[in-house]
mmCIF file of C-alpha atoms in Angstrom:
data_model
loop_
_atom_site.group_PDB
_atom_site.id
_atom_site.type_symbol
_atom_site.label_atom_id
_atom_site.label_comp_id
_atom_site.label_asym_id
_atom_site.label_seq_id
_atom_site.Cartn_x
_atom_site.Cartn_y
_atom_site.Cartn_z
ATOM 1 C CA MET A 1 96.082 110.348 113.929
ATOM 2 C CA GLY A 2 95.022 113.101 111.716
ATOM 3 C CA ILE A 3 94.175 113.818 107.918
ATOM 4 C CA GLY A 4 96.052 111.795 105.218
ATOM 5 C CA LEU A 5 96.765 112.654 101.527
ATOM 6 C CA VAL A 6 96.459 109.642 98.882
ATOM 7 C CA LEU A 7 98.082 110.739 95.631
ATOM 8 C CA GLU A 8 97.739 108.605 92.342
ATOM 9 C CA GLY A 9 100.161 108.416 89.407
ATOM 10 C CA GLY A 10 99.566 108.528 85.630
ATOM 11 C CA ALA A 11 102.454 109.891 84.239
ATOM 12 C CA LEU A 12 101.766 113.631 82.710
ATOM 13 C CA ARG A 13 97.908 113.316 84.010
ATOM 14 C CA GLY A 14 99.942 113.916 87.231
ATOM 15 C CA LEU A 15 99.712 117.715 85.982
ATOM 16 C CA PHE A 16 96.083 117.793 87.104
ATOM 17 C CA THR A 17 97.779 116.652 90.725
ATOM 18 C CA SER A 18 100.334 119.196 90.410
ATOM 19 C CA GLY A 19 97.201 121.774 89.980
ATOM 20 C CA ILE A 20 95.768 120.397 93.057
ATOM 21 C CA VAL A 21 99.046 120.648 95.096
ATOM 22 C CA ASP A 22 99.528 124.215 94.220
ATOM 23 C CA VAL A 23 95.312 125.038 95.185
ATOM 24 C CA LEU A 24 96.251 123.211 98.867
ATOM 25 C CA LEU A 25 99.472 125.635 99.124
ATOM 26 C CA GLU A 26 98.024 128.675 98.084
ATOM 27 C CA ASN A 27 94.988 128.077 100.639
ATOM 28 C CA ASN A 28 97.760 127.076 103.621
ATOM 29 C CA ILE A 29 95.921 123.097 103.992
ATOM 30 C CA LYS A 30 98.088 121.102 105.602
ATOM 31 C CA PHE A 31 98.365 117.093 106.107
ATOM 32 C CA ASP A 32 99.900 115.116 108.757
ATOM 33 C CA ALA A 33 100.992 112.301 106.078
ATOM 34 C CA ALA A 34 101.103 111.633 102.610
ATOM 35 C CA VAL A 35 101.708 109.211 99.819
ATOM 36 C CA GLY A 36 102.595 109.335 96.408
ATOM 37 C CA VAL A 37 102.867 106.508 93.338
ATOM 38 C CA SER A 38 104.895 107.610 90.643
ATOM 39 C CA ALA A 39 103.955 111.198 89.175
ATOM 40 C CA GLY A 40 102.106 111.607 92.466
ATOM 41 C CA VAL A 41 105.132 111.037 94.150
ATOM 42 C CA ILE A 42 106.930 113.695 91.908
ATOM 43 C CA PHE A 43 104.661 116.501 92.167
ATOM 44 C CA GLY A 44 103.481 115.789 95.645
ATOM 45 C CA THR A 45 106.986 116.332 96.768
ATOM 46 C CA ASN A 46 106.191 119.805 95.759
ATOM 47 C CA LEU A 47 103.515 119.869 98.595
ATOM 48 C CA LYS A 48 106.238 119.248 101.568
ATOM 49 C CA SER A 49 108.726 121.525 99.947
ATOM 50 C CA CYS A 50 106.023 124.178 99.895
ATOM 51 C CA GLN A 51 107.095 125.174 95.740
ATOM 52 C CA LYS A 52 103.998 126.349 94.544
ATOM 53 C CA GLY A 53 103.963 126.437 90.649
ATOM 54 C CA ARG A 54 107.554 124.491 90.258
ATOM 55 C CA GLY A 55 106.225 121.467 88.512
ATOM 56 C CA ILE A 56 103.989 123.117 85.879
ATOM 57 C CA ARG A 57 107.230 125.820 85.421
ATOM 58 C CA TYR A 58 109.516 123.088 84.890
ATOM 59 C CA ASN A 59 107.221 120.833 82.749
ATOM 60 C CA LEU A 60 106.883 123.912 80.602
ATOM 61 C CA LYS A 61 110.515 125.098 80.334
ATOM 62 C CA TYR A 62 111.686 121.509 79.506
ATOM 63 C CA SER A 63 109.063 119.721 77.557
ATOM 64 C CA LYS A 64 110.804 119.932 74.411
ATOM 65 C CA ASN A 65 113.974 119.210 75.664
ATOM 66 C CA TRP A 66 115.060 115.286 74.407
ATOM 67 C CA ARG A 67 116.749 114.672 77.550
ATOM 68 C CA TYR A 68 113.650 115.609 79.991
ATOM 69 C CA LYS A 69 111.355 112.805 77.728
ATOM 70 C CA SER A 70 111.703 111.740 74.587
ATOM 71 C CA PHE A 71 112.078 108.213 72.723
ATOM 72 C CA ARG A 72 115.801 109.127 72.086
ATOM 73 C CA SER A 73 116.186 109.294 76.075
ATOM 74 C CA LEU A 74 114.715 105.797 75.851
ATOM 75 C CA LEU A 75 117.099 104.748 72.769
ATOM 76 C CA PHE A 76 120.193 105.921 74.375
ATOM 77 C CA THR A 77 119.559 105.643 78.197
ATOM 78 C CA GLY A 78 116.754 103.477 78.504
ATOM 79 C CA ASP A 79 114.594 105.672 80.224
ATOM 80 C CA LEU A 80 111.697 107.553 78.726
ATOM 81 C CA PHE A 81 111.983 110.375 81.432
ATOM 82 C CA GLY A 82 115.899 110.975 81.425
ATOM 83 C CA ALA A 83 117.018 109.325 84.578
ATOM 84 C CA GLU A 84 119.886 111.802 84.908
ATOM 85 C CA PHE A 85 118.115 114.905 83.762
ATOM 86 C CA CYS A 86 114.792 114.426 85.522
ATOM 87 C CA TYR A 87 115.703 113.354 89.355
ATOM 88 C CA HIS A 88 119.418 114.866 89.629
ATOM 89 C CA LYS A 89 120.181 118.040 87.464
ATOM 90 C CA LEU A 90 117.173 119.334 87.179
ATOM 91 C CA PRO A 91 116.190 119.588 91.086
ATOM 92 C CA THR A 92 119.498 120.495 91.909
ATOM 93 C CA GLU A 93 120.946 122.908 89.035
ATOM 94 C CA LEU A 94 117.977 124.064 86.777
ATOM 95 C CA ASP A 95 114.674 124.173 88.704
ATOM 96 C CA LEU A 96 115.796 123.832 92.311
ATOM 97 C CA PHE A 97 114.293 121.610 94.813
ATOM 98 C CA ASP A 98 114.007 123.164 98.198
ATOM 99 C CA ALA A 99 115.477 120.143 100.034
ATOM 100 C CA GLU A 100 115.672 122.081 103.119
ATOM 101 C CA THR A 101 112.274 123.109 103.824
ATOM 102 C CA PHE A 102 111.274 119.700 102.545
ATOM 103 C CA ARG A 103 113.218 118.023 105.547
ATOM 104 C CA GLU A 104 111.767 120.515 108.165
ATOM 105 C CA ASP A 105 108.358 120.296 106.800
ATOM 106 C CA PRO A 106 106.644 117.934 109.628
ATOM 107 C CA MET A 107 104.473 116.026 107.192
ATOM 108 C CA ASP A 108 105.580 112.359 106.689
ATOM 109 C CA PHE A 109 105.917 111.264 102.941
ATOM 110 C CA TYR A 110 105.815 108.344 101.752
ATOM 111 C CA ALA A 111 106.528 106.918 98.220
ATOM 112 C CA VAL A 112 105.510 103.772 96.940
ATOM 113 C CA VAL A 113 107.483 101.347 94.911
ATOM 114 C CA THR A 114 107.322 97.574 93.518
ATOM 115 C CA ASP A 115 110.086 95.181 94.530
ATOM 116 C CA ILE A 116 110.627 93.260 91.098
ATOM 117 C CA GLU A 117 111.931 90.083 93.103
ATOM 118 C CA SER A 118 108.722 89.899 94.824
ATOM 119 C CA GLY A 119 106.461 91.841 93.184
ATOM 120 C CA ARG A 120 105.281 93.542 96.404
ATOM 121 C CA PRO A 121 104.713 97.233 96.863
ATOM 122 C CA TYR A 122 107.300 98.457 99.035
ATOM 123 C CA TYR A 123 106.731 101.977 100.843
ATOM 124 C CA LYS A 124 109.502 104.028 101.530
ATOM 125 C CA LYS A 125 109.535 106.822 103.734
ATOM 126 C CA LEU A 126 111.245 110.377 102.150
ATOM 127 C CA THR A 127 113.121 112.418 104.971
ATOM 128 C CA ASP A 128 115.587 114.652 103.453
ATOM 129 C CA GLY A 129 115.025 115.165 99.681
ATOM 130 C CA LYS A 130 118.364 114.913 98.496
ATOM 131 C CA TYR A 131 119.910 112.181 96.462
ATOM 132 C CA SER A 132 118.605 108.921 98.159
ATOM 133 C CA ASP A 133 115.246 110.294 98.298
ATOM 134 C CA LEU A 134 115.070 111.212 94.647
ATOM 135 C CA GLU A 135 116.299 107.783 93.329
ATOM 136 C CA TRP A 136 113.070 106.425 95.338
ATOM 137 C CA VAL A 137 111.063 108.996 93.694
ATOM 138 C CA ARG A 138 112.658 107.940 90.321
ATOM 139 C CA ALA A 139 112.159 104.088 90.863
ATOM 140 C CA SER A 140 108.437 105.000 91.931
ATOM 141 C CA ALA A 141 107.894 106.588 88.464
ATOM 142 C CA SER A 142 110.107 104.175 86.417
ATOM 143 C CA MET A 143 107.146 102.343 83.998
ATOM 144 C CA PRO A 144 107.918 98.977 82.991
ATOM 145 C CA LEU A 145 109.411 98.977 79.465
ATOM 146 C CA ALA A 146 109.798 102.782 79.534
ATOM 147 C CA SER A 147 112.345 102.912 82.226
ATOM 148 C CA ARG A 148 115.888 101.082 83.824
ATOM 149 C CA ILE A 149 115.269 99.115 86.858
ATOM 150 C CA VAL A 150 116.461 101.169 89.901
ATOM 151 C CA LYS A 151 118.523 99.297 92.030
ATOM 152 C CA ILE A 152 119.053 101.059 95.507
ATOM 153 C CA ASP A 153 120.248 99.535 98.521
ATOM 154 C CA GLY A 154 120.678 95.996 97.225
ATOM 155 C CA GLY A 155 116.750 96.065 95.783
ATOM 156 C CA LYS A 156 115.525 96.043 92.381
ATOM 157 C CA TYR A 157 112.705 98.448 91.943
ATOM 158 C CA LEU A 158 109.811 100.053 89.183
ATOM 159 C CA ASP A 159 106.648 101.958 89.235
ATOM 160 C CA GLY A 160 104.712 101.847 92.778
ATOM 161 C CA GLY A 161 101.541 101.904 90.686
ATOM 162 C CA ILE A 162 102.615 97.915 89.340
ATOM 163 C CA SER A 163 101.698 96.716 93.157
ATOM 164 C CA ASP A 164 99.584 99.620 94.698
ATOM 165 C CA SER A 165 98.205 102.049 92.339
ATOM 166 C CA ILE A 166 96.309 104.324 94.927
ATOM 167 C CA PRO A 167 97.394 103.116 98.740
ATOM 168 C CA LEU A 168 94.558 104.273 100.574
ATOM 169 C CA ARG A 169 94.513 101.166 102.880
ATOM 170 C CA PHE A 170 98.306 102.112 103.684
ATOM 171 C CA MET A 171 97.056 105.339 104.736
ATOM 172 C CA GLU A 172 94.356 103.945 106.879
ATOM 173 C CA GLU A 173 96.470 101.089 108.162
ATOM 174 C CA LYS A 174 98.879 103.730 109.535
ATOM 175 C CA GLY A 175 96.154 105.074 111.553
ATOM 176 C CA PHE A 176 94.541 107.557 109.395
ATOM 177 C CA LYS A 177 90.895 107.701 109.491
ATOM 178 C CA LYS A 178 90.229 110.313 107.286
ATOM 179 C CA ASN A 179 92.109 110.985 104.234
ATOM 180 C CA ILE A 180 91.888 112.948 100.760
ATOM 181 C CA VAL A 181 92.409 111.049 97.520
ATOM 182 C CA VAL A 182 93.598 112.725 94.483
ATOM 183 C CA LEU A 183 92.995 110.516 91.122
ATOM 184 C CA THR A 184 93.972 111.220 87.528
ATOM 185 C CA GLN A 185 91.242 109.285 86.286
ATOM 186 C CA PRO A 186 87.778 110.221 86.116
ATOM 187 C CA LEU A 187 84.371 108.495 87.775
ATOM 188 C CA GLY A 188 83.541 105.180 86.058
ATOM 189 C CA TYR A 189 86.941 105.028 84.506
ATOM 190 C CA THR A 190 87.620 101.182 84.206
ATOM 191 C CA LYS A 191 91.474 100.057 83.712
ATOM 192 C CA LYS A 192 91.702 97.439 80.591
ATOM 193 C CA PRO A 193 94.330 94.223 80.754
ATOM 194 C CA TYR A 194 97.646 95.172 79.122
ATOM 195 C CA LYS A 195 97.852 94.444 75.697
ATOM 196 C CA ILE A 196 101.911 94.642 75.747
ATOM 197 C CA MET A 197 102.178 91.607 78.007
ATOM 198 C CA PRO A 198 103.706 89.002 75.633
ATOM 199 C CA LEU A 199 106.640 91.967 75.686
ATOM 200 C CA VAL A 200 106.344 92.196 79.309
ATOM 201 C CA LYS A 201 106.925 88.316 79.672
ATOM 202 C CA THR A 202 110.142 88.375 77.274
ATOM 203 C CA ILE A 203 111.890 91.734 78.808
ATOM 204 C CA TYR A 204 111.125 90.658 82.553
ATOM 205 C CA HIS A 205 111.380 86.798 82.712
ATOM 206 C CA LYS A 206 113.544 86.466 85.272
ATOM 207 C CA TYR A 207 111.238 88.736 87.486
ATOM 208 C CA PRO A 208 108.055 85.972 87.298
ATOM 209 C CA ASN A 209 106.200 87.692 90.421
ATOM 210 C CA LEU A 210 106.694 91.115 89.020
ATOM 211 C CA VAL A 211 105.427 89.707 85.354
ATOM 212 C CA ARG A 212 102.388 88.297 87.301
ATOM 213 C CA GLU A 213 101.592 91.608 88.842
ATOM 214 C CA VAL A 214 101.696 93.403 85.767
ATOM 215 C CA GLY A 215 99.232 91.092 84.256
ATOM 216 C CA GLN A 216 96.611 91.265 87.042
ATOM 217 C CA ARG A 217 97.103 95.072 87.765
ATOM 218 C CA HIS A 218 93.611 95.974 86.030
ATOM 219 C CA ASP A 219 91.899 93.673 88.549
ATOM 220 C CA MET A 220 94.014 95.423 91.603
ATOM 221 C CA TYR A 221 93.395 99.191 89.927
ATOM 222 C CA ASN A 222 89.550 98.364 89.455
ATOM 223 C CA GLU A 223 89.026 96.764 92.928
ATOM 224 C CA GLN A 224 91.215 99.673 94.474
ATOM 225 C CA THR A 225 88.846 102.257 92.415
ATOM 226 C CA SER A 226 85.988 100.360 94.075
ATOM 227 C CA TYR A 227 87.180 100.257 97.478
ATOM 228 C CA VAL A 228 87.922 104.380 97.317
ATOM 229 C CA CYS A 229 84.330 104.734 96.090
ATOM 230 C CA THR A 230 83.109 102.720 99.163
ATOM 231 C CA ARG A 231 85.130 105.087 101.702
ATOM 232 C CA GLU A 232 83.947 108.342 100.314
ATOM 233 C CA LYS A 233 80.229 106.849 100.171
ATOM 234 C CA GLU A 234 81.053 106.421 104.199
ATOM 235 C CA GLY A 235 82.333 109.773 104.837
ATOM 236 C CA ALA A 236 85.591 108.443 105.475
ATOM 237 C CA CYS A 237 87.967 110.103 102.369
ATOM 238 C CA LEU A 238 87.272 112.762 100.042
ATOM 239 C CA VAL A 239 88.262 112.237 96.552
ATOM 240 C CA ILE A 240 89.543 114.645 94.067
ATOM 241 C CA ARG A 241 89.309 113.485 90.195
ATOM 242 C CA PRO A 242 88.956 115.168 86.932
ATOM 243 C CA GLU A 243 85.569 115.995 85.845
ATOM 244 C CA GLU A 244 86.440 114.477 82.284
ATOM 245 C CA ALA A 245 88.917 112.407 80.684
ATOM 246 C CA LEU A 246 92.384 114.199 80.570
ATOM 247 C CA ASN A 247 93.557 112.514 77.442
ATOM 248 C CA ILE A 248 97.364 113.258 77.321
ATOM 249 C CA LYS A 249 100.119 111.465 76.452
ATOM 250 C CA PRO A 250 102.965 110.340 78.364
ATOM 251 C CA THR A 251 105.375 111.789 75.859
ATOM 252 C CA GLU A 252 103.502 114.966 75.051
ATOM 253 C CA THR A 253 105.467 118.216 74.282
ATOM 254 C CA ASP A 254 103.011 120.715 73.583
ATOM 255 C CA PRO A 255 102.960 123.242 76.293
ATOM 256 C CA ALA A 256 99.126 123.983 75.617
ATOM 257 C CA GLU A 257 98.422 120.675 76.311
ATOM 258 C CA LEU A 258 100.098 120.618 79.714
ATOM 259 C CA GLN A 259 98.786 123.936 80.611
ATOM 260 C CA ARG A 260 95.181 122.322 79.663
ATOM 261 C CA VAL A 261 95.701 119.810 82.289
ATOM 262 C CA TYR A 262 97.195 121.900 85.226
ATOM 263 C CA ASP A 263 94.427 124.482 84.779
ATOM 264 C CA HIS A 264 92.007 121.540 84.898
ATOM 265 C CA GLY A 265 93.462 120.357 88.606
ATOM 266 C CA VAL A 266 93.583 124.379 89.494
ATOM 267 C CA MET A 267 89.884 124.642 88.438
ATOM 268 C CA VAL A 268 88.789 121.325 90.294
ATOM 269 C CA GLY A 269 90.782 122.120 93.286
ATOM 270 C CA ASN A 270 89.187 125.502 93.764
ATOM 271 C CA LYS A 271 85.604 124.420 93.126
ATOM 272 C CA LEU A 272 86.474 121.675 95.784
ATOM 273 C CA LEU A 273 87.853 124.016 98.530
ATOM 274 C CA ASN A 274 85.309 124.587 100.884
ATOM 275 C CA GLU A 275 84.486 120.962 100.751
ATOM 276 C CA ILE A 276 87.801 120.106 101.662
ATOM 277 C CA ARG A 277 88.194 122.560 104.407
ATOM 278 C CA GLU A 278 84.582 120.926 106.039
ATOM 279 C CA PHE A 279 86.501 117.826 105.615
ATOM 280 C CA ILE A 280 89.559 118.310 107.355
ATOM 281 C CA GLY A 281 87.819 120.472 109.644
#
């Protein structure tokens, strides 16, 4: 069926992904389908809309704007990353998202969200880059405790990383036997159990399936990274990952730190460019 692209999340670690995306755009590297989780969706959409540089540009410009991300935003709106500002005002007024190119580009693009009633992942195909699509992007990136539950078409959703952090199997089940996987943690990273589970249980007591998935996420994530490494050794996927821990906070506002993570992505992308070209043929 062609070549697939899998984009892990990771809040502002996603700027590493943004750097990779820009290298792919600069070198006209195409995919037949892509799936993103959380920040992977946010920055991956710029690949389908063919907007090189957009991800780092608006992060640098609005990094200190409280409406973009701040504890003030969390206090007054319920979202650490302001929902209305980030997902509607920014792409439609301040740094325009090219919805027309997104719609016309032939690459299929899926966003992973977590259905909080069932605790299971749901894979939404984004089609036009307009309001509804942007709400699915918001849902995919809505971290527990740091975001409001997103209600769309009668469903309730949060961060896709809760239930499927690295959806390589999803792409393989769609028929894509060769995939490039972009991770935002270095080789050997192991996720630990959440220390804030008592608070998760209290806040989301009405959604026991969600609480279960959050509590088991570290096991799911570590199994998925193991599976990715296995498929990498078998030659079924090419993995692009940071060479070292990115060590950036979700609330980071220092433009130099944002640029550092993005530049690391550009460096790694260019370093692996020949391997990428060889892999996709």
